[in-house]
mmCIF file with all atom_site columns, C-alpha atoms (C1' of nucleotides) in Angstrom:
data_model
loop_
_atom_site.group_PDB
_atom_site.id
_atom_site.type_symbol
_atom_site.label_atom_id
_atom_site.label_alt_id
_atom_site.label_comp_id
_atom_site.label_asym_id
_atom_site.label_entity_id
_atom_site.label_seq_id
_atom_site.pdbx_PDB_ins_code
_atom_site.Cartn_x
_atom_site.Cartn_y
_atom_site.Cartn_z
_atom_site.occupancy
_atom_site.B_iso_or_equiv
_atom_site.pdbx_formal_charge
_atom_site.auth_seq_id
_atom_site.auth_comp_id
_atom_site.auth_asym_id
_atom_site.auth_atom_id
_atom_site.pdbx_PDB_model_num
ATOM 1   C CA    . MET A 1 1   ? -0.912  36.757 6.625   1.00 70.00 ? 8   MET A CA    1
ATOM 2   C CA    . LYS A 1 2   ? -0.463  33.450 4.769   1.00 65.00 ? 9   LYS A CA    1
ATOM 3   C CA    . LYS A 1 3   ? -1.203  32.756 1.169   1.00 72.00 ? 10  LYS A CA    1
ATOM 4   C CA    . THR A 1 4   ? -3.949  30.189 1.510   1.00 83.00 ? 11  THR A CA    1
ATOM 5   C CA    . SER A 1 5   ? -4.653  28.483 -1.790  1.00 87.00 ? 12  SER A CA    1
ATOM 6   C CA    . ALA A 1 6   ? -7.866  26.655 -2.248  1.00 82.00 ? 13  ALA A CA    1
ATOM 7   C CA    . THR A 1 7   ? -6.001  23.221 -2.313  1.00 86.00 ? 14  THR A CA    1
ATOM 8   C CA    . GLU A 1 8   ? -3.876  24.352 0.608   1.00 89.00 ? 15  GLU A CA    1
ATOM 9   C CA    . ILE A 1 9   ? -7.029  24.306 2.798   1.00 90.00 ? 16  ILE A CA    1
ATOM 10  C CA    . HIS A 1 10  ? -8.444  21.102 1.255   1.00 94.00 ? 17  HIS A CA    1
ATOM 11  C CA    . ARG A 1 11  ? -5.145  19.377 1.929   1.00 93.00 ? 18  ARG A CA    1
ATOM 12  C CA    . PHE A 1 12  ? -6.043  18.994 5.581   1.00 93.00 ? 19  PHE A CA    1
ATOM 13  C CA    . GLU A 1 13  ? -9.588  17.856 4.701   1.00 94.00 ? 20  GLU A CA    1
ATOM 14  C CA    . VAL A 1 14  ? -8.320  15.136 2.397   1.00 95.00 ? 21  VAL A CA    1
ATOM 15  C CA    . LEU A 1 15  ? -5.734  13.972 4.895   1.00 94.00 ? 22  LEU A CA    1
ATOM 16  C CA    . GLU A 1 16  ? -8.342  13.812 7.559   1.00 94.00 ? 23  GLU A CA    1
ATOM 17  C CA    . TYR A 1 17  ? -10.724 11.989 5.278   1.00 96.00 ? 24  TYR A CA    1
ATOM 18  C CA    . VAL A 1 18  ? -8.021  9.345  4.469   1.00 95.00 ? 25  VAL A CA    1
ATOM 19  C CA    . ALA A 1 19  ? -7.288  9.002  8.196   1.00 95.00 ? 26  ALA A CA    1
ATOM 20  C CA    . THR A 1 20  ? -10.951 8.069  8.819   1.00 96.00 ? 27  THR A CA    1
ATOM 21  C CA    . VAL A 1 21  ? -10.791 5.135  6.425   1.00 96.00 ? 28  VAL A CA    1
ATOM 22  C CA    . PRO A 1 22  ? -10.535 2.006  8.673   1.00 96.00 ? 29  PRO A CA    1
ATOM 23  C CA    . THR A 1 23  ? -7.900  -0.658 8.222   1.00 96.00 ? 30  THR A CA    1
ATOM 24  C CA    . GLY A 1 24  ? -8.827  -3.108 5.609   1.00 95.00 ? 31  GLY A CA    1
ATOM 25  C CA    . LYS A 1 25  ? -10.894 -0.642 3.670   1.00 96.00 ? 32  LYS A CA    1
ATOM 26  C CA    . VAL A 1 26  ? -10.072 1.710  0.811   1.00 96.00 ? 33  VAL A CA    1
ATOM 27  C CA    . THR A 1 27  ? -11.528 4.664  -0.907  1.00 96.00 ? 34  THR A CA    1
ATOM 28  C CA    . THR A 1 28  ? -11.185 6.324  -4.336  1.00 96.00 ? 35  THR A CA    1
ATOM 29  C CA    . TYR A 1 29  ? -9.925  9.658  -5.419  1.00 96.00 ? 36  TYR A CA    1
ATOM 30  C CA    . GLY A 1 30  ? -13.187 10.512 -7.056  1.00 96.00 ? 37  GLY A CA    1
ATOM 31  C CA    . ARG A 1 31  ? -15.028 9.732  -3.848  1.00 96.00 ? 38  ARG A CA    1
ATOM 32  C CA    . ILE A 1 32  ? -12.856 12.111 -1.819  1.00 96.00 ? 39  ILE A CA    1
ATOM 33  C CA    . ALA A 1 33  ? -13.100 14.788 -4.413  1.00 96.00 ? 40  ALA A CA    1
ATOM 34  C CA    . LYS A 1 34  ? -16.878 14.541 -4.489  1.00 94.00 ? 41  LYS A CA    1
ATOM 35  C CA    . ASP A 1 35  ? -17.301 14.529 -0.734  1.00 95.00 ? 42  ASP A CA    1
ATOM 36  C CA    . LEU A 1 36  ? -14.933 17.303 -0.166  1.00 95.00 ? 43  LEU A CA    1
ATOM 37  C CA    . LEU A 1 37  ? -16.293 19.276 -3.191  1.00 93.00 ? 44  LEU A CA    1
ATOM 38  C CA    . LEU A 1 38  ? -12.920 19.503 -4.807  1.00 94.00 ? 45  LEU A CA    1
ATOM 39  C CA    . PRO A 1 39  ? -13.026 21.051 -8.319  1.00 94.00 ? 46  PRO A CA    1
ATOM 40  C CA    . THR A 1 40  ? -11.283 17.989 -9.792  1.00 95.00 ? 47  THR A CA    1
ATOM 41  C CA    . PRO A 1 41  ? -10.060 14.573 -8.509  1.00 95.00 ? 48  PRO A CA    1
ATOM 42  C CA    . ARG A 1 42  ? -6.615  15.412 -9.819  1.00 95.00 ? 49  ARG A CA    1
ATOM 43  C CA    . LEU A 1 43  ? -6.166  17.757 -6.877  1.00 95.00 ? 50  LEU A CA    1
ATOM 44  C CA    . VAL A 1 44  ? -6.625  14.828 -4.521  1.00 95.00 ? 51  VAL A CA    1
ATOM 45  C CA    . GLY A 1 45  ? -3.607  13.066 -6.058  1.00 94.00 ? 52  GLY A CA    1
ATOM 46  C CA    . LYS A 1 46  ? -1.667  16.294 -6.037  1.00 93.00 ? 53  LYS A CA    1
ATOM 47  C CA    . ILE A 1 47  ? -2.396  16.825 -2.404  1.00 94.00 ? 54  ILE A CA    1
ATOM 48  C CA    . LEU A 1 48  ? -1.615  13.292 -1.485  1.00 94.00 ? 55  LEU A CA    1
ATOM 49  C CA    . HIS A 1 49  ? 1.628   13.496 -3.283  1.00 92.00 ? 56  HIS A CA    1
ATOM 50  C CA    . THR A 1 50  ? 2.532   16.397 -1.010  1.00 88.00 ? 57  THR A CA    1
ATOM 51  C CA    . ASN A 1 51  ? 1.686   14.065 1.862   1.00 82.00 ? 58  ASN A CA    1
ATOM 52  C CA    . PRO A 1 52  ? 3.752   14.843 4.900   1.00 68.00 ? 59  PRO A CA    1
ATOM 53  C CA    . ASP A 1 53  ? 3.838   11.276 6.299   1.00 82.00 ? 60  ASP A CA    1
ATOM 54  C CA    . SER A 1 54  ? 2.397   8.021  5.159   1.00 83.00 ? 61  SER A CA    1
ATOM 55  C CA    . ASN A 1 55  ? 2.356   6.834  8.774   1.00 86.00 ? 62  ASN A CA    1
ATOM 56  C CA    . THR A 1 56  ? 0.073   9.590  9.990   1.00 90.00 ? 63  THR A CA    1
ATOM 57  C CA    . TYR A 1 57  ? -2.120  9.552  6.919   1.00 93.00 ? 64  TYR A CA    1
ATOM 58  C CA    . PRO A 1 58  ? -2.553  6.183  5.265   1.00 94.00 ? 65  PRO A CA    1
ATOM 59  C CA    . CYS A 1 59  ? -2.488  7.477  1.793   1.00 94.00 ? 66  CYS A CA    1
ATOM 60  C CA    . HIS A 1 60  ? -1.998  3.870  0.501   1.00 94.00 ? 67  HIS A CA    1
ATOM 61  C CA    . ARG A 1 61  ? -5.689  3.339  1.181   1.00 95.00 ? 68  ARG A CA    1
ATOM 62  C CA    . VAL A 1 62  ? -6.659  5.578  -1.748  1.00 96.00 ? 69  VAL A CA    1
ATOM 63  C CA    . VAL A 1 63  ? -7.111  3.951  -5.092  1.00 96.00 ? 70  VAL A CA    1
ATOM 64  C CA    . PHE A 1 64  ? -8.473  4.618  -8.600  1.00 96.00 ? 71  PHE A CA    1
ATOM 65  C CA    . SER A 1 65  ? -12.206 4.343  -9.239  1.00 95.00 ? 72  SER A CA    1
ATOM 66  C CA    . ASP A 1 66  ? -11.600 1.084  -10.992 1.00 94.00 ? 73  ASP A CA    1
ATOM 67  C CA    . GLY A 1 67  ? -9.746  -0.188 -7.911  1.00 94.00 ? 74  GLY A CA    1
ATOM 68  C CA    . LYS A 1 68  ? -6.458  0.161  -9.596  1.00 94.00 ? 75  LYS A CA    1
ATOM 69  C CA    . LEU A 1 69  ? -3.539  1.521  -7.601  1.00 94.00 ? 76  LEU A CA    1
ATOM 70  C CA    . ALA A 1 70  ? -1.868  4.850  -8.168  1.00 90.00 ? 77  ALA A CA    1
ATOM 71  C CA    . PRO A 1 71  ? 0.956   4.794  -10.661 1.00 86.00 ? 78  PRO A CA    1
ATOM 72  C CA    . SER A 1 72  ? 3.355   6.820  -8.530  1.00 87.00 ? 79  SER A CA    1
ATOM 73  C CA    . TYR A 1 73  ? 2.921   6.096  -4.856  1.00 90.00 ? 80  TYR A CA    1
ATOM 74  C CA    . ALA A 1 74  ? 5.059   8.685  -3.014  1.00 83.00 ? 81  ALA A CA    1
ATOM 75  C CA    . PHE A 1 75  ? 6.652   6.132  -0.711  1.00 86.00 ? 82  PHE A CA    1
ATOM 76  C CA    . GLY A 1 76  ? 8.026   3.514  -3.163  1.00 85.00 ? 83  GLY A CA    1
ATOM 77  C CA    . GLY A 1 77  ? 5.445   2.870  -5.824  1.00 88.00 ? 84  GLY A CA    1
ATOM 78  C CA    . ALA A 1 78  ? 2.273   1.010  -6.501  1.00 92.00 ? 85  ALA A CA    1
ATOM 79  C CA    . GLU A 1 79  ? 3.916   -2.297 -5.663  1.00 91.00 ? 86  GLU A CA    1
ATOM 80  C CA    . ILE A 1 80  ? 4.758   -1.089 -2.122  1.00 92.00 ? 87  ILE A CA    1
ATOM 81  C CA    . GLN A 1 81  ? 1.194   0.263  -1.805  1.00 93.00 ? 88  GLN A CA    1
ATOM 82  C CA    . ARG A 1 82  ? -0.238  -3.070 -2.902  1.00 94.00 ? 89  ARG A CA    1
ATOM 83  C CA    . LYS A 1 83  ? 1.876   -4.963 -0.424  1.00 94.00 ? 90  LYS A CA    1
ATOM 84  C CA    . LYS A 1 84  ? 0.842   -2.624 2.366   1.00 94.00 ? 91  LYS A CA    1
ATOM 85  C CA    . LEU A 1 85  ? -2.875  -3.111 1.528   1.00 95.00 ? 92  LEU A CA    1
ATOM 86  C CA    . ILE A 1 86  ? -2.591  -6.795 1.450   1.00 95.00 ? 93  ILE A CA    1
ATOM 87  C CA    . LYS A 1 87  ? -0.782  -6.707 4.751   1.00 96.00 ? 94  LYS A CA    1
ATOM 88  C CA    . GLU A 1 88  ? -3.703  -4.703 6.176   1.00 95.00 ? 95  GLU A CA    1
ATOM 89  C CA    . GLY A 1 89  ? -6.209  -7.272 4.991   1.00 95.00 ? 96  GLY A CA    1
ATOM 90  C CA    . VAL A 1 90  ? -7.437  -5.663 1.764   1.00 96.00 ? 97  VAL A CA    1
ATOM 91  C CA    . LEU A 1 91  ? -8.465  -8.189 -0.821  1.00 95.00 ? 98  LEU A CA    1
ATOM 92  C CA    . PHE A 1 92  ? -6.900  -7.955 -4.217  1.00 94.00 ? 99  PHE A CA    1
ATOM 93  C CA    . LYS A 1 93  ? -8.088  -9.003 -7.623  1.00 92.00 ? 100 LYS A CA    1
ATOM 94  C CA    . LYS A 1 94  ? -4.897  -9.398 -9.785  1.00 89.00 ? 101 LYS A CA    1
ATOM 95  C CA    . GLU A 1 95  ? -3.538  -5.839 -9.614  1.00 89.00 ? 102 GLU A CA    1
ATOM 96  C CA    . LYS A 1 96  ? -6.754  -4.246 -8.581  1.00 94.00 ? 103 LYS A CA    1
ATOM 97  C CA    . VAL A 1 97  ? -8.425  -3.850 -5.195  1.00 95.00 ? 104 VAL A CA    1
ATOM 98  C CA    . ASP A 1 98  ? -11.702 -5.658 -4.634  1.00 95.00 ? 105 ASP A CA    1
ATOM 99  C CA    . LEU A 1 99  ? -13.832 -2.527 -4.242  1.00 94.00 ? 106 LEU A CA    1
ATOM 100 C CA    . LYS A 1 100 ? -16.909 -4.806 -4.090  1.00 93.00 ? 107 LYS A CA    1
ATOM 101 C CA    . LYS A 1 101 ? -15.882 -5.589 -0.489  1.00 94.00 ? 108 LYS A CA    1
ATOM 102 C CA    . CYS A 1 102 ? -13.184 -3.143 0.550   1.00 95.00 ? 109 CYS A CA    1
ATOM 103 C CA    . LEU A 1 103 ? -14.645 0.142  -0.655  1.00 94.00 ? 110 LEU A CA    1
ATOM 104 C CA    . TYR A 1 104 ? -15.418 2.311  2.346   1.00 93.00 ? 111 TYR A CA    1
ATOM 105 C "C1'" . DC  B 2 1   ? 1.537   35.931 -18.279 1.00 92.19 ? 18  DC  B "C1'" 1
ATOM 106 C "C1'" . DT  B 2 2   ? 2.035   31.300 -21.075 1.00 92.19 ? 19  DT  B "C1'" 1
ATOM 107 C "C1'" . DC  B 2 3   ? 3.120   26.566 -21.259 1.00 92.19 ? 20  DC  B "C1'" 1
ATOM 108 C "C1'" . DT  B 2 4   ? 3.820   21.961 -19.247 1.00 92.19 ? 21  DT  B "C1'" 1
ATOM 109 C "C1'" . DT  B 2 5   ? 2.861   18.408 -16.158 1.00 92.19 ? 22  DT  B "C1'" 1
ATOM 110 C "C1'" . DG  B 2 6   ? 0.189   15.775 -12.898 1.00 92.19 ? 23  DG  B "C1'" 1
ATOM 111 C "C1'" . DA  B 2 7   ? -1.284  9.735  -7.019  1.00 92.19 ? 24  DA  B "C1'" 1
ATOM 112 C "C1'" . DC  B 2 8   ? -7.741  11.135 -12.157 1.00 92.19 ? 25  DC  B "C1'" 1
ATOM 113 C "C1'" . DC  B 2 9   ? -12.093 9.896  -14.422 1.00 92.19 ? 26  DC  B "C1'" 1
ATOM 114 C "C1'" . DA  B 2 10  ? -15.460 8.819  -18.220 1.00 92.19 ? 27  DA  B "C1'" 1
ATOM 115 C "C1'" . DT  B 2 11  ? -15.991 7.231  -22.648 1.00 92.19 ? 28  DT  B "C1'" 1
ATOM 116 C "C1'" . DG  B 2 12  ? -14.784 4.850  -26.891 1.00 92.19 ? 29  DG  B "C1'" 1
ATOM 117 C "C1'" . DT  B 2 13  ? -12.430 1.127  -29.352 1.00 92.19 ? 30  DT  B "C1'" 1
ATOM 118 C "C1'" . DA  C 3 1   ? -11.630 -6.641 -19.685 1.00 92.19 ? 17  DA  C "C1'" 1
ATOM 119 C "C1'" . DA  C 3 2   ? -7.613  -3.932 -21.207 1.00 92.19 ? 18  DA  C "C1'" 1
ATOM 120 C "C1'" . DC  C 3 3   ? -5.760  0.083  -23.601 1.00 92.19 ? 19  DC  C "C1'" 1
ATOM 121 C "C1'" . DA  C 3 4   ? -6.020  4.742  -25.600 1.00 92.19 ? 20  DA  C "C1'" 1
ATOM 122 C "C1'" . DT  C 3 5   ? -7.891  9.657  -25.799 1.00 92.19 ? 21  DT  C "C1'" 1
ATOM 123 C "C1'" . DG  C 3 6   ? -10.060 13.870 -24.142 1.00 92.19 ? 22  DG  C "C1'" 1
ATOM 124 C "C1'" . DG  C 3 7   ? -11.234 16.794 -20.549 1.00 92.19 ? 23  DG  C "C1'" 1
ATOM 125 C "C1'" . DC  C 3 8   ? -10.842 18.617 -16.055 1.00 92.19 ? 24  DC  C "C1'" 1
ATOM 126 C "C1'" . DC  C 3 9   ? -8.242  22.291 -12.712 1.00 92.19 ? 25  DC  C "C1'" 1
ATOM 127 C "C1'" . DA  C 3 10  ? -4.231  23.803 -10.305 1.00 92.19 ? 26  DA  C "C1'" 1
ATOM 128 C "C1'" . DA  C 3 11  ? 0.696   24.493 -9.239  1.00 92.19 ? 27  DA  C "C1'" 1
ATOM 129 C "C1'" . DG  C 3 12  ? 5.431   25.144 -10.945 1.00 92.19 ? 28  DG  C "C1'" 1
ATOM 130 C "C1'" . DA  C 3 13  ? 8.999   26.880 -14.316 1.00 92.19 ? 29  DA  C "C1'" 1
#
DNA sequence: CTCTTGACCATGT
DNA sequence: AACATGGCCAAGA
């Protein structure tokens, strides 16, 4: 019998959700939390930080509600994340993602 | 069991 | 629009 914490289960849900975001689009932490009925958006970040693989689950497509990038991207930092998003075709406004067009 | 920290968000200045 | 503060809930020490 395994100790299944609430977030432990939601972890897969969040990762799956992120995996459904098409290339060139992004989503926000709050959006995920709301759709998956998480108690708080902070958990989304916590879960994503325990992300097993950025290649399997494009966690770089998750941004702040304002379009700002995460302060501590697990695979190199926000700058790496930004570069990846631009590379995938996501439009940027200064340091923020253009949610107006790229929000999934 | 208590305290601290954390990939956030909404509101106020 | 940018920066600072409070509140939210859970996991780790």
